[in-house]
Amino acid sequence: MPISHRLKLRLLTSALAVVATAASAFISTPAGASTLPPDAPPSITDPLGLIGRLAPGILAETSIPPTPAEAAAVEAETGVAPFRADLPTDPAHPLLLSPAETEGAGLPVAVTIDGARGQARLEQGITAFADPGASSAAYLQPVQNGVRMLTALADATAGEDFSYTFDVPAGTYSTALPGGDTILSDASHHYIGSLGEAWAVDARGRALPTSYSWSGSTLTQHVELSADTAYPVLIDPTWYYTYDFSATLPGYHATYPKATDTAVDRLLHTCFNCYFPINGAPRSYPFDGQVLLLNASPFSLELTAAPVLMQTANQGAMQFVAQAGHFDGAGSMITFSWYNDPSGYIHLYVHAKILRDLGVFLNVQNSHIAGANWLLYWQRVADHASGSSGGGGV
């Protein structure tokens, strides 16, 4: 939902403030997946040991969400409510998630992990529901702007389907986007939140075939197990919040609200930096392998180095990978996807995740600035992408 002083925010030209890690777990195999032989693998009742063995790279991504008192203090100082995650201590109770209140933000949700059983145990920020002798265990790992909902399978009796019930509006539907993300939207095509690409790994470090399905209010992750699967197995849907802009949102208007993604692509190829709102962007559309010397400062005479490498993701999404000297650290990444919803409205979806955890105060300020930046990007494009399926601002 738009925030106050929207027109003023549109004029901000600031940092490429929110970026996503290139080594994140939103790929078919988790970052740092183990390739060690599965001798004496940890029990599923040992979440840190098991994650450290099968997917060690994700342990460092644990990010403790603010307490209610800390969140209130951040909002009082910055004027922006930060991301909130209230993790349950009873498996029958839902996980409560709320996005930071920025432009293009999603909606609060409650998620129940259908297969969670047992007494909650907290270890280094990770909540585990792991009954001794059970065939599966559930782990909740808070990450920046989201929560990773891991399930560990002790053996084949655990099954192949694992479900999560979302308290979302009737008519909610899912959309698979370039780059691997799946987003949930309500019946009015408002963005609710995102799911990282499904992954599953066995005790030998082998990636297993896995996928999502969405029915009613239930997300199910299916993993294909076989006779040679080495147990335990670890699977992961990750829910997180990023940015999505369209004229379906109250207060958002555009000259061409239903521009096609083809019209957008054609427009950006005519003059990229006429529309992309970061200093240092080239006039010509970037090509794969090109390094862009972006300036993260809103002032052209000041330099905050933000060099990025351009690459094209699956199905054509643009990705910028941070290079050495980038203020957010080499290896960070951000993905831009343009898509049309079932009613034809053009959306800009920005997959963004901060590589460095700067603390809740700076994180929420960066999110606030980034939301204004990407709103400006969508606005410029949607106001000029003629040759669309519908004009006449809404």
XYZ file of C-alpha atoms in Angstrom:
394
model
C 0.000 0.000 0.000
C 1.459 3.448 -0.891
C 2.921 5.420 1.972
C 2.706 9.139 2.582
C 4.638 11.699 0.511
C 4.625 9.276 -2.412
C 5.429 11.930 -5.023
C 8.381 13.094 -2.992
C 9.641 9.541 -2.671
C 9.467 9.039 -6.420
C 12.071 11.762 -6.887
C 14.619 9.959 -4.745
C 17.571 8.588 -6.688
C 19.563 6.658 -4.170
C 21.498 3.500 -3.655
C 21.001 0.134 -5.155
C 20.194 -0.386 -1.527
C 18.717 -3.844 -1.349
C 20.487 -6.691 -3.065
C 20.189 -10.448 -3.035
C 23.017 -12.834 -2.329
C 24.304 -14.796 -5.271
C 24.939 -17.657 -2.916
C 21.468 -17.697 -1.440
C 19.381 -20.810 -0.959
C 16.842 -19.776 -3.588
C 18.292 -22.254 -6.068
C 17.681 -25.925 -6.733
C 20.614 -26.925 -4.518
C 21.331 -25.020 -1.297
C 24.475 -22.927 -1.119
C 27.370 -24.841 0.352
C 25.606 -28.188 0.084
C 27.804 -30.909 1.528
C 29.522 -33.436 -0.748
C 30.842 -35.546 2.133
C 30.012 -39.264 2.303
C 27.024 -39.943 4.552
C 28.876 -41.861 7.267
C 27.127 -41.417 10.606
C 24.905 -38.507 9.506
C 23.437 -36.332 12.276
C 19.990 -37.148 13.609
C 17.021 -35.030 12.564
C 16.727 -34.063 16.251
C 20.019 -32.144 15.830
C 19.065 -29.221 13.554
C 22.397 -27.393 13.692
C 24.362 -30.573 13.073
C 22.117 -31.692 10.226
C 21.985 -28.315 8.480
C 25.722 -27.925 9.005
C 26.289 -31.281 7.319
C 23.831 -31.060 4.408
C 23.635 -27.305 3.710
C 26.290 -25.495 5.774
C 26.147 -22.339 3.684
C 22.705 -21.370 4.953
C 23.550 -21.329 8.665
C 25.184 -17.905 8.382
C 21.941 -16.497 6.943
C 20.124 -16.723 10.284
C 18.881 -13.225 11.143
C 17.117 -12.724 14.460
C 13.947 -10.633 13.895
C 13.274 -7.662 16.175
C 11.237 -8.115 19.322
C 7.969 -6.148 19.572
C 9.747 -3.521 21.688
C 12.632 -3.250 19.212
C 10.217 -2.999 16.278
C 8.303 -0.209 18.029
C 11.551 1.674 18.665
C 12.589 1.352 15.011
C 9.206 2.598 13.804
C 9.305 5.530 16.231
C 12.751 6.590 14.991
C 12.433 5.891 11.254
C 8.688 6.164 10.658
C 8.754 2.715 9.030
C 7.648 -0.534 10.674
C 10.314 -3.221 10.106
C 9.858 -6.825 9.026
C 8.391 -8.932 11.835
C 8.472 -12.685 12.384
C 6.769 -14.176 15.425
C 7.882 -17.801 15.646
C 5.567 -20.252 17.427
C 6.517 -22.291 20.471
C 3.608 -24.680 19.873
C 3.485 -26.525 16.513
C -0.298 -26.060 16.385
C 0.140 -22.297 16.354
C 0.964 -20.373 13.172
C 4.084 -18.511 12.223
C 3.169 -14.791 11.945
C 4.951 -12.695 9.313
C 4.667 -8.999 8.425
C 6.719 -7.106 5.802
C 8.517 -3.844 6.337
C 6.122 -1.002 5.481
C 7.723 0.199 2.256
C 6.517 0.968 -1.254
C 5.754 -2.272 -3.089
C 5.594 -4.338 0.104
C 3.570 -7.519 0.518
C 0.900 -8.428 3.055
C 1.021 -10.032 6.516
C 0.460 -13.788 6.574
C 0.097 -16.584 9.095
C 1.579 -19.969 8.171
C 0.952 -23.300 9.890
C 3.431 -26.116 9.266
C 1.075 -29.040 8.907
C 3.573 -31.753 9.836
C 5.256 -30.064 12.805
C 5.180 -32.083 16.016
C 6.755 -31.958 19.454
C 8.094 -29.372 21.871
C 9.802 -26.323 20.403
C 13.540 -26.051 20.977
C 15.519 -22.899 20.147
C 19.162 -23.225 19.079
C 21.152 -20.246 17.784
C 18.023 -18.578 16.428
C 16.567 -21.717 14.801
C 13.334 -23.145 16.235
C 13.086 -26.930 15.932
C 10.088 -29.229 16.324
C 11.731 -32.636 16.446
C 10.189 -35.536 18.356
C 12.624 -38.388 19.078
C 11.685 -41.374 16.939
C 9.638 -39.318 14.462
C 10.222 -39.754 10.730
C 10.405 -35.999 10.087
C 11.231 -32.767 11.884
C 10.489 -29.102 11.161
C 12.966 -26.247 11.599
C 12.204 -22.520 11.365
C 15.185 -20.347 10.455
C 14.552 -16.581 10.389
C 16.434 -14.825 7.582
C 16.396 -11.215 6.468
C 12.832 -10.307 5.483
C 11.625 -13.886 5.717
C 11.740 -17.353 7.235
C 13.178 -20.585 5.904
C 10.822 -23.489 6.738
C 13.022 -26.567 6.649
C 11.812 -30.152 6.904
C 14.199 -32.997 7.682
C 13.273 -36.553 6.647
C 14.726 -39.398 8.688
C 13.722 -42.161 6.274
C 11.326 -43.080 3.474
C 8.365 -43.418 5.840
C 8.266 -39.615 6.121
C 6.641 -39.483 2.682
C 7.191 -37.189 -0.291
C 4.665 -34.366 0.264
C 4.923 -31.668 2.927
C 2.263 -28.993 3.328
C 1.999 -25.507 4.782
C -1.347 -23.788 5.354
C -1.436 -20.037 4.701
C -4.041 -17.708 6.168
C -4.517 -15.663 2.997
C -7.539 -14.083 1.265
C -9.881 -16.233 -0.792
C -8.818 -16.288 -4.421
C -5.096 -16.187 -3.677
C -3.086 -17.677 -6.540
C 0.552 -18.435 -7.319
C 2.732 -17.263 -10.210
C 6.124 -18.721 -11.160
C 8.497 -15.950 -12.265
C 11.764 -15.826 -14.211
C 14.665 -16.510 -11.908
C 12.881 -19.239 -9.943
C 10.697 -17.333 -7.487
C 7.036 -18.175 -6.941
C 4.854 -15.338 -5.695
C 1.435 -15.349 -4.086
C -1.082 -12.675 -5.086
C -4.633 -11.985 -3.953
C -7.678 -11.941 -6.232
C -7.046 -8.249 -6.999
C -3.491 -9.118 -8.118
C -1.875 -7.470 -5.098
C 1.454 -9.021 -4.133
C 1.368 -10.999 -0.876
C 4.862 -12.480 -0.663
C 7.444 -14.738 -2.267
C 8.702 -18.297 -2.153
C 12.279 -19.064 -3.092
C 12.894 -21.838 -5.599
C 12.273 -25.258 -4.060
C 15.302 -27.365 -3.211
C 15.994 -30.708 -1.575
C 19.283 -32.417 -0.749
C 20.105 -35.868 0.602
C 22.831 -37.002 2.997
C 25.305 -37.443 0.123
C 24.806 -33.842 -0.925
C 22.816 -34.785 -4.026
C 20.071 -32.465 -5.218
C 16.717 -34.252 -5.410
C 13.877 -33.384 -7.829
C 11.373 -31.198 -5.993
C 8.556 -28.779 -6.801
C 5.708 -26.711 -5.343
C 1.965 -26.910 -5.866
C -0.655 -24.463 -4.588
C -4.268 -25.404 -3.845
C -6.739 -23.187 -1.986
C -4.620 -21.937 0.890
C -2.140 -24.807 1.015
C 1.391 -24.902 -0.336
C 2.781 -28.399 -0.833
C 6.397 -29.217 -1.547
C 6.835 -32.552 -3.303
C 10.216 -34.295 -3.277
C 11.022 -37.364 -5.352
C 12.648 -40.071 -3.242
C 14.128 -43.292 -4.601
C 15.758 -46.504 -3.449
C 19.217 -44.907 -3.529
C 18.250 -41.739 -1.620
C 20.608 -41.282 1.329
C 18.927 -40.173 4.540
C 18.413 -37.830 6.219
C 17.023 -35.512 3.540
C 16.575 -31.754 3.942
C 13.968 -29.733 2.006
C 13.130 -26.064 2.127
C 10.472 -23.588 1.163
C 11.614 -20.070 2.083
C 9.031 -17.318 2.491
C 10.276 -13.775 2.186
C 9.186 -10.273 1.275
C 10.563 -8.104 -1.493
C 8.950 -5.586 -3.908
C 6.181 -5.702 -6.513
C 4.663 -2.668 -8.262
C 1.593 -2.307 -10.476
C -1.376 -0.016 -11.049
C -3.582 -2.511 -9.214
C -2.415 -0.959 -5.944
C -4.512 1.881 -4.495
C -2.990 5.231 -5.394
C -0.653 3.878 -8.087
C -1.364 5.275 -11.554
C 0.240 4.848 -14.974
C -0.296 6.005 -18.546
C 0.037 2.423 -19.777
C -1.011 0.279 -16.786
C -1.399 -2.771 -19.025
C 1.758 -2.441 -21.071
C 3.010 -5.816 -22.260
C 6.345 -7.175 -21.133
C 7.354 -7.031 -24.816
C 6.634 -3.285 -24.891
C 8.687 -2.854 -21.714
C 11.616 -4.752 -23.212
C 11.460 -2.658 -26.376
C 11.357 0.576 -24.359
C 14.345 -0.316 -22.167
C 16.378 -1.258 -25.233
C 15.842 2.218 -26.698
C 17.348 4.051 -23.711
C 18.089 2.114 -20.538
C 19.241 4.994 -18.341
C 16.256 7.104 -19.358
C 14.198 4.863 -17.072
C 16.538 2.995 -14.701
C 16.891 5.322 -11.695
C 20.473 4.633 -10.515
C 23.389 6.940 -11.346
C 25.966 5.424 -13.677
C 23.553 3.242 -15.648
C 24.422 3.124 -19.379
C 22.238 4.465 -22.155
C 22.453 1.185 -24.076
C 20.731 -1.871 -22.644
C 23.343 -3.845 -20.676
C 24.704 -7.036 -22.213
C 25.640 -10.260 -20.439
C 29.066 -9.969 -18.853
C 29.086 -6.163 -18.872
C 30.255 -4.486 -15.663
C 28.211 -1.402 -14.756
C 29.943 1.159 -12.550
C 26.829 2.274 -10.721
C 26.968 5.078 -8.182
C 24.878 4.352 -5.107
C 24.867 7.980 -4.036
C 21.851 10.117 -4.956
C 24.324 12.922 -5.692
C 26.347 12.718 -8.902
C 29.364 14.479 -7.349
C 29.589 11.937 -4.535
C 30.602 8.332 -5.113
C 29.348 5.244 -3.345
C 30.787 2.500 -5.515
C 28.271 -0.134 -6.591
C 29.879 -2.056 -9.483
C 27.681 -4.881 -10.760
C 27.960 -7.562 -13.418
C 24.981 -7.936 -15.751
C 23.635 -11.424 -16.413
C 20.371 -12.822 -17.756
C 18.465 -15.223 -15.514
C 16.075 -17.968 -16.539
C 13.371 -16.770 -18.950
C 15.061 -13.410 -19.473
C 15.024 -11.686 -16.080
C 17.792 -9.110 -15.594
C 20.238 -9.788 -12.772
C 22.965 -7.566 -11.348
C 25.714 -9.340 -9.392
C 27.766 -7.122 -7.076
C 31.497 -7.046 -7.784
C 34.531 -6.331 -5.599
C 34.243 -2.885 -4.047
C 30.445 -2.883 -3.962
C 29.193 -1.259 -0.765
C 27.054 -4.334 -0.019
C 29.829 -6.829 -0.723
C 30.892 -8.884 -3.712
C 28.524 -11.710 -4.620
C 25.308 -9.848 -3.867
C 22.583 -9.963 -6.508
C 19.310 -8.340 -7.492
C 16.807 -9.616 -10.071
C 14.278 -7.522 -12.032
C 11.274 -9.279 -13.596
C 8.502 -7.639 -15.649
C 5.304 -9.673 -15.977
C 1.599 -9.277 -16.739
C -0.993 -10.566 -14.271
C -4.172 -12.391 -15.434
C -5.962 -9.043 -15.888
C -3.146 -7.675 -18.034
C -1.558 -5.216 -15.581
C 2.191 -4.841 -15.919
C 4.184 -5.566 -12.747
C 7.779 -4.885 -11.816
C 8.971 -7.558 -9.397
C 12.304 -6.968 -7.689
C 13.908 -9.930 -5.927
C 16.124 -8.285 -3.353
C 17.943 -9.627 -0.340
C 20.668 -7.861 1.633
C 24.000 -9.673 1.747
C 25.191 -7.881 4.835
C 22.981 -7.652 7.873
C 23.444 -4.027 8.881
C 21.061 -4.229 11.814
C 17.359 -3.544 11.942
C 17.631 0.278 11.855
C 19.803 0.485 8.727
C 18.047 -2.460 7.088
C 14.636 -0.809 7.305
C 15.994 2.541 6.113
C 17.618 0.863 3.100
C 14.400 -1.023 2.367
C 12.447 2.234 2.526
C 14.791 3.965 0.059
C 14.937 0.949 -2.250
C 11.144 0.719 -2.376
C 10.977 4.349 -3.493
C 13.669 3.715 -6.126
C 11.951 0.730 -7.683
C 8.584 2.493 -7.592
C 10.196 5.260 -9.631
C 11.564 2.678 -12.091
C 8.126 1.067 -12.553
C 6.462 4.484 -12.870
C 8.827 5.715 -15.581
C 8.438 2.542 -17.615
C 4.656 2.191 -17.198
C 4.218 5.822 -18.250
C 6.147 5.347 -21.513
C 5.752 1.717 -22.646
C 3.333 2.367 -25.504
C 2.219 -0.339 -27.883
C 0.557 -1.978 -24.906
C -2.614 -3.942 -24.389
C -4.277 -1.056 -22.594
C -3.737 2.630 -21.908
C -5.569 5.352 -20.094
C -4.264 5.500 -16.533
C -6.233 3.901 -13.735
